[in-house]
Short mmCIF file of C-alpha atoms in Angstrom, two decimals:
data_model
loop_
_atom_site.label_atom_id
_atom_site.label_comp_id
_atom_site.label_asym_id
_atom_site.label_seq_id
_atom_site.Cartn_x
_atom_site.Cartn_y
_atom_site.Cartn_z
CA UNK Y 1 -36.67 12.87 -30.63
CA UNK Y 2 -40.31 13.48 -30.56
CA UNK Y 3 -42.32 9.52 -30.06
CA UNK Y 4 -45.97 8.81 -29.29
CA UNK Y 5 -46.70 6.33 -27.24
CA UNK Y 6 -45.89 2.76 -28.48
CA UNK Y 7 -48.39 0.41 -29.85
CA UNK Y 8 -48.59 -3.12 -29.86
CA UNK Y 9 -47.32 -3.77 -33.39
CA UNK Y 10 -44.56 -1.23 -32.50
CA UNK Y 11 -43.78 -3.00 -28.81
CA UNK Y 12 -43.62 -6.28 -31.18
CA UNK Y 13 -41.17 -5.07 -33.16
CA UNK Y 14 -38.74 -3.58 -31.23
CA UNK Y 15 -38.96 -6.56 -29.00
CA UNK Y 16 -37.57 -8.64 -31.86
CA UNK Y 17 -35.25 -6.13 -33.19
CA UNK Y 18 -33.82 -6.43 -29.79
CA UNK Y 19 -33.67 -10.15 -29.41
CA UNK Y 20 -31.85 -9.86 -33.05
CA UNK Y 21 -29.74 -7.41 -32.51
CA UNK Y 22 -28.53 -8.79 -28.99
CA UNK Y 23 -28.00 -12.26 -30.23
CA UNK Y 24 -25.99 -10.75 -33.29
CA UNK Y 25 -24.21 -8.73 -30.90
CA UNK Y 26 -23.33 -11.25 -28.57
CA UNK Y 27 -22.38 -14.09 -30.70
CA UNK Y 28 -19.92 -11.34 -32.40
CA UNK Y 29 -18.14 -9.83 -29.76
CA UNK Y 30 -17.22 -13.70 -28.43
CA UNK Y 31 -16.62 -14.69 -31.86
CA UNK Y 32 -14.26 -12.06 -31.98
CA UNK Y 33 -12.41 -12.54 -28.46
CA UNK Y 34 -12.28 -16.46 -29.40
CA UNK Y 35 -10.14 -15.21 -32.45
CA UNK Y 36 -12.89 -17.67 -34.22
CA UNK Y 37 -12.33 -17.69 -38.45
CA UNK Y 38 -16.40 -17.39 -38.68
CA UNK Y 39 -16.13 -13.52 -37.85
CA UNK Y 40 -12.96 -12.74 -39.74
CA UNK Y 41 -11.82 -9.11 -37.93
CA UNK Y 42 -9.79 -6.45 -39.28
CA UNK Y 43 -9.36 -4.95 -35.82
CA UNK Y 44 -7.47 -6.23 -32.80
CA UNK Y 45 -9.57 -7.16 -29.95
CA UNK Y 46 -8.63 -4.97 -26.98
CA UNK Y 47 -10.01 -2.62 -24.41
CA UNK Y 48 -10.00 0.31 -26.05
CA UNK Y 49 -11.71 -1.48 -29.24
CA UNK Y 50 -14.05 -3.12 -27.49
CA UNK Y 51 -15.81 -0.23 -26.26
CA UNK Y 52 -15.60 1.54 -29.95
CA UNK Y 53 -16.98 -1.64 -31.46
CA UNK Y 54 -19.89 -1.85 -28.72
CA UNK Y 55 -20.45 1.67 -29.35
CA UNK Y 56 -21.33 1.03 -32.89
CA UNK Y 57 -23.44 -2.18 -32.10
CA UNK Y 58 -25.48 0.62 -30.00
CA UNK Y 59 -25.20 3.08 -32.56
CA UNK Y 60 -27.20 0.75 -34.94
CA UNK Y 61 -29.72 -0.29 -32.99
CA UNK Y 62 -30.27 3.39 -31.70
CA UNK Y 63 -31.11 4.10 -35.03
CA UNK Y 64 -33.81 1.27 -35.45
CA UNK Y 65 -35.38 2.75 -31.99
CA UNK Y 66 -35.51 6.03 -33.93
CA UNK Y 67 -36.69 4.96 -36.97
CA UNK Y 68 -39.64 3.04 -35.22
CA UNK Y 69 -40.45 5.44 -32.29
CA UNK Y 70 -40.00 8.91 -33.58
CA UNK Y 71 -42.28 10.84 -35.33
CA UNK Y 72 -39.77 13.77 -36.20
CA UNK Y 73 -37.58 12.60 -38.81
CA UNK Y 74 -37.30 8.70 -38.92
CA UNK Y 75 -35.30 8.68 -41.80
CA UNK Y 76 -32.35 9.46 -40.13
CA UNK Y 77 -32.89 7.16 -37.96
CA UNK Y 78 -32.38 4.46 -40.84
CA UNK Y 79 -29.13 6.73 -42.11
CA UNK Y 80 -27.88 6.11 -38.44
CA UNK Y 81 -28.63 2.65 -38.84
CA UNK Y 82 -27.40 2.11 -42.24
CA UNK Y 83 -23.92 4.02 -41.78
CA UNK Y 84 -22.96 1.51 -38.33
CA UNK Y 85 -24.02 -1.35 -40.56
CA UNK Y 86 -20.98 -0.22 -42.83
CA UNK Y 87 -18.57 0.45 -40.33
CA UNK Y 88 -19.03 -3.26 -38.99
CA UNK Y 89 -19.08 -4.84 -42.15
CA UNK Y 90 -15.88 -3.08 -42.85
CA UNK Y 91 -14.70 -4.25 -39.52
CA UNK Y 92 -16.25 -7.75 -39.70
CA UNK Y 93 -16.83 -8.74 -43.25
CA UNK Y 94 -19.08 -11.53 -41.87
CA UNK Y 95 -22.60 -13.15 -43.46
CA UNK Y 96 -23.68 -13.17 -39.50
CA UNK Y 97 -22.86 -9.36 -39.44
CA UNK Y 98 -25.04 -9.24 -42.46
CA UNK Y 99 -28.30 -10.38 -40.55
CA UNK Y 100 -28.31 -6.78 -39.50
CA UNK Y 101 -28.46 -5.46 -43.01
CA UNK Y 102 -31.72 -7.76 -43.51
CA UNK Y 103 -33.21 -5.52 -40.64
CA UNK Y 104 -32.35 -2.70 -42.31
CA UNK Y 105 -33.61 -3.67 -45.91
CA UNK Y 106 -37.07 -4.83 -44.17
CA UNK Y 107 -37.91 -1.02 -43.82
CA UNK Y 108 -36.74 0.99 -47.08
CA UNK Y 109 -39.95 0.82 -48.39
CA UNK Y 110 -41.17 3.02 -46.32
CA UNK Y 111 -38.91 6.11 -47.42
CA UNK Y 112 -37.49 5.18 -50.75
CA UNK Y 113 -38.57 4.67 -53.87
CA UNK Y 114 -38.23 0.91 -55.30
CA UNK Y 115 -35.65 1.73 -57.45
CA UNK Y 116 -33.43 3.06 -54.52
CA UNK Y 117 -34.49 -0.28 -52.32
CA UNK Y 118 -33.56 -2.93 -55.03
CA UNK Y 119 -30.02 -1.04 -55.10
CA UNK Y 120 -29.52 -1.06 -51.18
CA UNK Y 121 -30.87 -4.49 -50.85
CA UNK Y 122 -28.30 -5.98 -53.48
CA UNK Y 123 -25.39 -3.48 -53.18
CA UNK Y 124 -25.40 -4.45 -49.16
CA UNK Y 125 -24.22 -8.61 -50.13
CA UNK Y 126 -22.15 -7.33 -53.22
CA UNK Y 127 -20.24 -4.90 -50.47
CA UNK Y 128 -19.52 -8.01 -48.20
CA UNK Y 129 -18.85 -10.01 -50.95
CA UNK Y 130 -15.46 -7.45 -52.31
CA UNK Y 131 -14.57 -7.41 -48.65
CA UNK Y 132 -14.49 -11.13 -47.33
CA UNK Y 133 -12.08 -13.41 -47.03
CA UNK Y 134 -14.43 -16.76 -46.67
CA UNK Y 135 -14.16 -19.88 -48.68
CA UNK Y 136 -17.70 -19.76 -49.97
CA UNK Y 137 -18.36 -15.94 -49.76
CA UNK Y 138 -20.00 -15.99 -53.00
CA UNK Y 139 -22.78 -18.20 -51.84
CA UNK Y 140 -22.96 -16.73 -48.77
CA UNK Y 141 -23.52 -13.41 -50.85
CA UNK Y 142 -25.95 -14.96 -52.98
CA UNK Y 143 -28.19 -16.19 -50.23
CA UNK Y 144 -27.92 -12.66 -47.83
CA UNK Y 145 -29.38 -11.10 -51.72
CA UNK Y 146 -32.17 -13.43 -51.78
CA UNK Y 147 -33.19 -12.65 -48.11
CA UNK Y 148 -33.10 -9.15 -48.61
CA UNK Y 149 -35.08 -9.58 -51.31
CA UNK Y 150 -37.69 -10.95 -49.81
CA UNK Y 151 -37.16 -8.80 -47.15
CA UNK Y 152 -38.05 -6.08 -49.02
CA UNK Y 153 -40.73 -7.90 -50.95
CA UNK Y 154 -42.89 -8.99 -47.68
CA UNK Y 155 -42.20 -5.03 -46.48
CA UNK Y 156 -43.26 -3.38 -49.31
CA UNK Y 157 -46.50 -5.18 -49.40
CA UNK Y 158 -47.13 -4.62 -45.87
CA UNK Y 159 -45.98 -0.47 -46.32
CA UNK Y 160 -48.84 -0.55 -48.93
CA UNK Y 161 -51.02 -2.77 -46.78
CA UNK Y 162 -50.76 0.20 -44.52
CA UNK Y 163 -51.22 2.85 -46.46
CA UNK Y 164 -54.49 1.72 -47.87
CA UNK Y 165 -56.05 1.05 -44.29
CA UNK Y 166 -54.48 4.42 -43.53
CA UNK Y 167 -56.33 6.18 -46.32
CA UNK Y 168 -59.62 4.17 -46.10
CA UNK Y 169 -59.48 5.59 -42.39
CA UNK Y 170 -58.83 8.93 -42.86
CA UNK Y 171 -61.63 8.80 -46.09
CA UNK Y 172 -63.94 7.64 -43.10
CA UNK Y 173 -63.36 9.80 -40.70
CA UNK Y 174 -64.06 12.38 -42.86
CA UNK Y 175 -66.86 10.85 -43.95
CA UNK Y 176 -68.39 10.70 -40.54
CA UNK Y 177 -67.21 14.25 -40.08
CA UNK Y 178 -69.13 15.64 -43.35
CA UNK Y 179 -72.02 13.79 -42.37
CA UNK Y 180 -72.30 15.21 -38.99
CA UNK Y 181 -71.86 19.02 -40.19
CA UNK Y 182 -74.72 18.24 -43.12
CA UNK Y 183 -77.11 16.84 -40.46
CA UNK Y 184 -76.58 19.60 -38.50
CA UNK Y 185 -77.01 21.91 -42.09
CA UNK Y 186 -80.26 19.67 -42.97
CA UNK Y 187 -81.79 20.56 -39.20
CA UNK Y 188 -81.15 24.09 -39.41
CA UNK Y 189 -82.57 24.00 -42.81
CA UNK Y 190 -85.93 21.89 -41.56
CA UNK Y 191 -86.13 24.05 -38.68
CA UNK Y 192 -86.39 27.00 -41.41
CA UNK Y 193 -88.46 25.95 -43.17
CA UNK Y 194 -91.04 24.91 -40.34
CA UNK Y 195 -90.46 28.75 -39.39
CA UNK Y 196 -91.28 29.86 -42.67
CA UNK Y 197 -94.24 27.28 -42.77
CA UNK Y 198 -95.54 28.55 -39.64
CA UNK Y 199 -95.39 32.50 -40.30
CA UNK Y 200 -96.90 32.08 -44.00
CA UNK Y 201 -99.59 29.77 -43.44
CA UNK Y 202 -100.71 29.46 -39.73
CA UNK Y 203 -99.73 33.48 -39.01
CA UNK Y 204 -102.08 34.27 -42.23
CA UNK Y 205 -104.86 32.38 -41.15
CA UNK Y 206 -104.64 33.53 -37.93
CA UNK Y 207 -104.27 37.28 -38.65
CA UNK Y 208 -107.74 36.26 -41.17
CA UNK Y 209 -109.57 34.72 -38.15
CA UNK Y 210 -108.68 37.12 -36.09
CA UNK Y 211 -110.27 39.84 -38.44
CA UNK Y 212 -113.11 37.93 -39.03
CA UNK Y 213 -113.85 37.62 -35.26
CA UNK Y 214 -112.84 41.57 -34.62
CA UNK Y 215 -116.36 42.07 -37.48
CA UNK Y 216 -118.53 39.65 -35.91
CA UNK Y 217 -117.43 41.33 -32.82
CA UNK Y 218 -118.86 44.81 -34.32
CA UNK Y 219 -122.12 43.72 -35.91
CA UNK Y 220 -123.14 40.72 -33.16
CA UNK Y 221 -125.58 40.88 -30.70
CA UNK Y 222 -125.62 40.89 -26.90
CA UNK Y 223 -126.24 37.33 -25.92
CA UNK Y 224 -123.18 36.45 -28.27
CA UNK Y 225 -120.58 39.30 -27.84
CA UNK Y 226 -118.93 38.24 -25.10
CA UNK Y 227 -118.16 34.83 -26.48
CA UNK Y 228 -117.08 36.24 -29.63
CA UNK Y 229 -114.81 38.75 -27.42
CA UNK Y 230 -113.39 35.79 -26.18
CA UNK Y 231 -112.51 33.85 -29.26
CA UNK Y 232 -111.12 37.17 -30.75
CA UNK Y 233 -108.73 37.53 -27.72
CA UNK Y 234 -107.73 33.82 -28.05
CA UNK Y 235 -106.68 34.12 -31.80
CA UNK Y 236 -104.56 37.04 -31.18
CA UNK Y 237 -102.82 35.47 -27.85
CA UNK Y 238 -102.26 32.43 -30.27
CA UNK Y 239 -100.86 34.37 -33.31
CA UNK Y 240 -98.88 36.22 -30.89
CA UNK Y 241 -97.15 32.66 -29.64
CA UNK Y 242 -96.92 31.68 -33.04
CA UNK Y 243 -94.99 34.72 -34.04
CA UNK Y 244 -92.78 34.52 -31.07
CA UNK Y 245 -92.33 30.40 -32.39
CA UNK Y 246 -91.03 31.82 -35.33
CA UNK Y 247 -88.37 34.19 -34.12
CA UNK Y 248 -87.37 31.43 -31.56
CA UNK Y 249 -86.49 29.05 -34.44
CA UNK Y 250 -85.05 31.71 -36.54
CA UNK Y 251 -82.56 32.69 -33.49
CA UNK Y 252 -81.52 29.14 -32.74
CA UNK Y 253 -80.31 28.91 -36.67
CA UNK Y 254 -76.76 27.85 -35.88
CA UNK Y 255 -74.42 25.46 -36.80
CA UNK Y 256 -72.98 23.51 -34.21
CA UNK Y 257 -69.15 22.85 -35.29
CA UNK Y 258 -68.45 20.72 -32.34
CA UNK Y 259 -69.51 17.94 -33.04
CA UNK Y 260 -68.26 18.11 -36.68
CA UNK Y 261 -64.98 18.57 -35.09
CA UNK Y 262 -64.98 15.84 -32.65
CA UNK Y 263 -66.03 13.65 -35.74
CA UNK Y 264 -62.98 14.70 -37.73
CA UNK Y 265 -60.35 14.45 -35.43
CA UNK Y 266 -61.57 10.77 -33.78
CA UNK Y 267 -59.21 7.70 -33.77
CA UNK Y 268 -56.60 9.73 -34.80
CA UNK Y 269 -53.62 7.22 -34.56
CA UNK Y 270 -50.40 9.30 -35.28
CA UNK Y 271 -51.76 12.20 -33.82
CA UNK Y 272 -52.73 13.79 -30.66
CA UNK Y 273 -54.93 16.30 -31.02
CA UNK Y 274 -56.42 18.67 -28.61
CA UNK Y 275 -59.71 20.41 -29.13
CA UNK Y 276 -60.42 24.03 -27.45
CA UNK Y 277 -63.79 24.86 -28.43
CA UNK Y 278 -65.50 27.71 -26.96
CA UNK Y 279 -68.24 26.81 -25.20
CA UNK Y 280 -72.20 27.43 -27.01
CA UNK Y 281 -70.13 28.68 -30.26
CA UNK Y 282 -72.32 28.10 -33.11
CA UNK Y 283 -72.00 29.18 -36.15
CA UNK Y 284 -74.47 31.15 -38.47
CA UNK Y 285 -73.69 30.43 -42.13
CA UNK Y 286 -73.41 27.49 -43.42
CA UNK Y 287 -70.70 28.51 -46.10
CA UNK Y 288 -68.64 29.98 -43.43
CA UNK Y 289 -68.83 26.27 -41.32
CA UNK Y 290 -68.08 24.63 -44.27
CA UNK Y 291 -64.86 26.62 -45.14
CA UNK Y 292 -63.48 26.32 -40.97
CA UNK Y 293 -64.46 22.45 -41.29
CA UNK Y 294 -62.66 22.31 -45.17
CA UNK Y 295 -59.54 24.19 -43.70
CA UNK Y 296 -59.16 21.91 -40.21
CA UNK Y 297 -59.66 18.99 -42.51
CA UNK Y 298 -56.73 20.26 -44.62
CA UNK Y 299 -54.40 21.05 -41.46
CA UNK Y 300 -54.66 18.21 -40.05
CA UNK Y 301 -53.91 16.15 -43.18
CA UNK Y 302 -50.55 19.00 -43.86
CA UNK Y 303 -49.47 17.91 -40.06
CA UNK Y 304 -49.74 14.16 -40.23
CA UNK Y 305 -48.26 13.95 -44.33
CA UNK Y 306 -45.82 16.71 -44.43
CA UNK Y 307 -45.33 18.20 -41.08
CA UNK Y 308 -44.98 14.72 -39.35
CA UNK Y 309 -46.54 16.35 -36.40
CA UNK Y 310 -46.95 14.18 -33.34
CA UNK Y 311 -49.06 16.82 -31.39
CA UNK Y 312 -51.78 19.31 -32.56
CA UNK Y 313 -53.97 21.52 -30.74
CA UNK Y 314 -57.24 23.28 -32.57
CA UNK Y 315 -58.62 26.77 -30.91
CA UNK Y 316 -62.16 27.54 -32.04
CA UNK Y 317 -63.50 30.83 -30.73
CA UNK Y 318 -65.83 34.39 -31.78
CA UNK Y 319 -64.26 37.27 -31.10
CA UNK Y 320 -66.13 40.49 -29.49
CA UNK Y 321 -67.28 41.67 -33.48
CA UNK Y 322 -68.76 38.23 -34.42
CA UNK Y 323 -65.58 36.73 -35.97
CA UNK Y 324 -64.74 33.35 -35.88
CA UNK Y 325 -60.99 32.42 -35.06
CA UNK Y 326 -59.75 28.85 -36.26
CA UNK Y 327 -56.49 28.33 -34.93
CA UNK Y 328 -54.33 25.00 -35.62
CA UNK Y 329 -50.85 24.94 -34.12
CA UNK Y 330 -48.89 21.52 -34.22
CA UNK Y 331 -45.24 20.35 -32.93
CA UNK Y 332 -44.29 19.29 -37.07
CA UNK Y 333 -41.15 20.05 -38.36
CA UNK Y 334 -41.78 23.19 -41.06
CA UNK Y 335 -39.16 25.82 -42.92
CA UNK Y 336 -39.72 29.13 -43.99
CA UNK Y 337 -40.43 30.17 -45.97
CA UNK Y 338 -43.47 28.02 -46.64
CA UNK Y 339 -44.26 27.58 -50.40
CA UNK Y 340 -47.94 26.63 -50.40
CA UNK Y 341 -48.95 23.36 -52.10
CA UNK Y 342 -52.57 22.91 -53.60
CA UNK Y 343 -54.10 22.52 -50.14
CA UNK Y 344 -52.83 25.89 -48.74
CA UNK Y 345 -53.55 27.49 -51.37
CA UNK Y 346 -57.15 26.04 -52.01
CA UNK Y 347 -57.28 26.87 -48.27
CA UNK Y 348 -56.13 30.26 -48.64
CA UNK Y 349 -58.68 31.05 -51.84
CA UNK Y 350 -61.66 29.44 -50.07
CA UNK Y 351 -61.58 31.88 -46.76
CA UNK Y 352 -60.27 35.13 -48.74
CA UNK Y 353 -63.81 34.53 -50.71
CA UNK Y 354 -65.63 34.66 -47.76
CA UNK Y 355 -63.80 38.04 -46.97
CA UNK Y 356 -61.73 36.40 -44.41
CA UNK Y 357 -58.04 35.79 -43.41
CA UNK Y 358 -55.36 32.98 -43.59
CA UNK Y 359 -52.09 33.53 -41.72
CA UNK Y 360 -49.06 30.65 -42.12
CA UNK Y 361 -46.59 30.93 -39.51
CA UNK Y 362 -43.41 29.00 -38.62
CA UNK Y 363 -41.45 28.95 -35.55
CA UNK Y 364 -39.36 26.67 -33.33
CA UNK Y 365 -42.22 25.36 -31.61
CA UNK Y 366 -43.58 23.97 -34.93
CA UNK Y 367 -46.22 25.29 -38.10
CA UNK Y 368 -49.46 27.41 -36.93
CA UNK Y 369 -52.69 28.02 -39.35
CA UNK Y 370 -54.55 30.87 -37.85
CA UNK Y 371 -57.75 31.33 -40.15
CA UNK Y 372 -60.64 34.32 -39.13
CA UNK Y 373 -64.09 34.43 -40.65
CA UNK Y 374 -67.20 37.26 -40.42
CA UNK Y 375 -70.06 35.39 -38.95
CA UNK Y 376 -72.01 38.44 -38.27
CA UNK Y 377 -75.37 37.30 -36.64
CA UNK Y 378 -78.64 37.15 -39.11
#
């Protein structure tokens, strides 16, 4: 069981899942050595019970640690939970033993559909209801229904709660990302421009004074020629730093990915990502930065929605014939063979037009996207 390290809201929780749980638990198991009529059991209490009883009590709370804590396949942590919670009701048709099918309710929304939680969250009192033995079952049913309906109620408006700040966060992040790689794009382009500015207009006039000074130099007189020698050889030193201006912009016109990168993968809640950027890599086209941002965007959003990734580690490097390697590997839960979804395959059709390649590969230590791009220098 794959976790991340707990945060406060989780820390919360579990804390009162505990202090629930443990008072259930105790208040049970004396119930049930006291022979008391308010846990009616259909086992006898003895040593060898005891222990298979307590065993399930830690059963079902091991599954609410796993649901909350793990990042690799919660849901069976509520399956874990859900199948103790029948065994004891079995055992104990009780309303107190129901308390722990309110904890259970409180967190269907987050796997099932609404539908499927309205069913669980009634069927759960109807089940006790067949099975006990009390005087006033019925109401007791009747009122363990209306709590886990607005059990589920208050749950499912905080799972959507969630979900939008989720969304709005990831929308920003990206958002902060795109903006960083198009100010980056918007320099290069100004610095381009100024280099283009600076060759057409200043070079030409230049290259004109310059001739006009190399004339005067031919048809002036004595007193004045070594001035004019003078001015001629200062035009030409300047038009020669001018020109050597100009191929010092053009060579610095790179895109700097890093930062775009850092950008995208910030405040990342439910992941932990790792960054391995080669050091100076910049890149020269703009379409081919824009496809390596567009496809870590996209594998970072397939580990955290589908691959339920807790870990994820991004390798950004050139190779020795101006390639540029984009390697995502994460610790998600994947099966081959992978059928591609609309991301992949967008993913896949925006670096094959750029003449490049898209490998998908699955293996015990989780999914890997290993993307490489021509970035030959201009």
């Amino acid at each position: 069981m794959t976790s991340l390290p707990a945060t406060r809201a989780q820390l919360v929780e579990l804390s009162l899942g505990l202090l629930t749980w443990g008072t259930i638990t105790l208040i049970a198991l004396h119930f049930w050595h006291q022979n008391d009529p308010n846990l009616p059991a259909r086992v006898e209490f003895n040593p060898s019970t005891l222990v298979a009883v307590v065993a399930l009590f830690i059963t079902n709370f091991a599954g609410f640690c796993w649901r909350l804590m793990s990042r690799h396949r919660p849901q069976w942590g509520l399956v874990l939970q859900g199948a103790s919670l029948l065994v004891l009701i079995s055992l104990f048709p009780s309303a107190m033993i129901m308390i722990l099918g309110i904890m259970l309710v409180g967190h269907l929304g987050e796997y099932l559909r609404p539908a499927g939680c309205l069913m669980i969250a009634l069927l759960l009192p109807l089940l006790y209801y067949v099975q006990a033995s009390e005087q006033y079952a019925w109401i007791n049913a009747s009122m363990l229904g209306m709590f886990n309906l607005f059990a589920l109620l208050i749950s499912s408006r905080l799972v959507n709660e969630r979900r939008a700040r989720e969304a709005s966060a990831h929308l920003l992040r990206e958002l902060r990302a795109t903006q960083t790689l198009l100010f980056a794009t918007a320099q290069r382009d100004e610095r381009l421009r100024i280099a283009r500015d600076l060759h057409d207009v200043l070079g030409h006039h230049l290259t004109a004074l310059s001739i006009q000074l190399e004339v005067a130099n031919q048809l002036g007189s004595d007193p004045a020629l070594p001035h004019i020698q003078k001015a001629r050889d200062i035009s030409r030193l300047l038009l020669s730093d001018v020109r050597e201006a100009v191929s010092d912009i053009r060579q610095s016109n790179e895109l700097d990915m890093a930062q775009a990168l850092k950008a995208l993968v910030q405040d990342l809640k439910h992941l932990q990502v790792t960054l391995n950027l080669e050091p100076g890599l910049n890149i020269h086209n703009a379409r081919v930065a824009e496809a390596l941002f567009r496809t870590a965007q996209e594998a970072l959003t397939n580990s955290i929605r589908h691959g339920r990734a807790s870990r994820c580690t991004l390798d950004l490097t050139r190779d020795d014939h101006d390639r540029i390697r984009l390697v995502m590997s994460d610790n998600g839960h994947a099966r081959a063979p992978i059928v591609p979804g609309n991301g992949l395959t967008g993913m896949r059709e925006r670096i094959e037009h750029l003449d490049g390649t898209l490998q998908l590969k699955v293996g015990a230590a989780g999914f890997t996207i290993d993307t490489t791009l021509p970035d030959p220098a201009p």
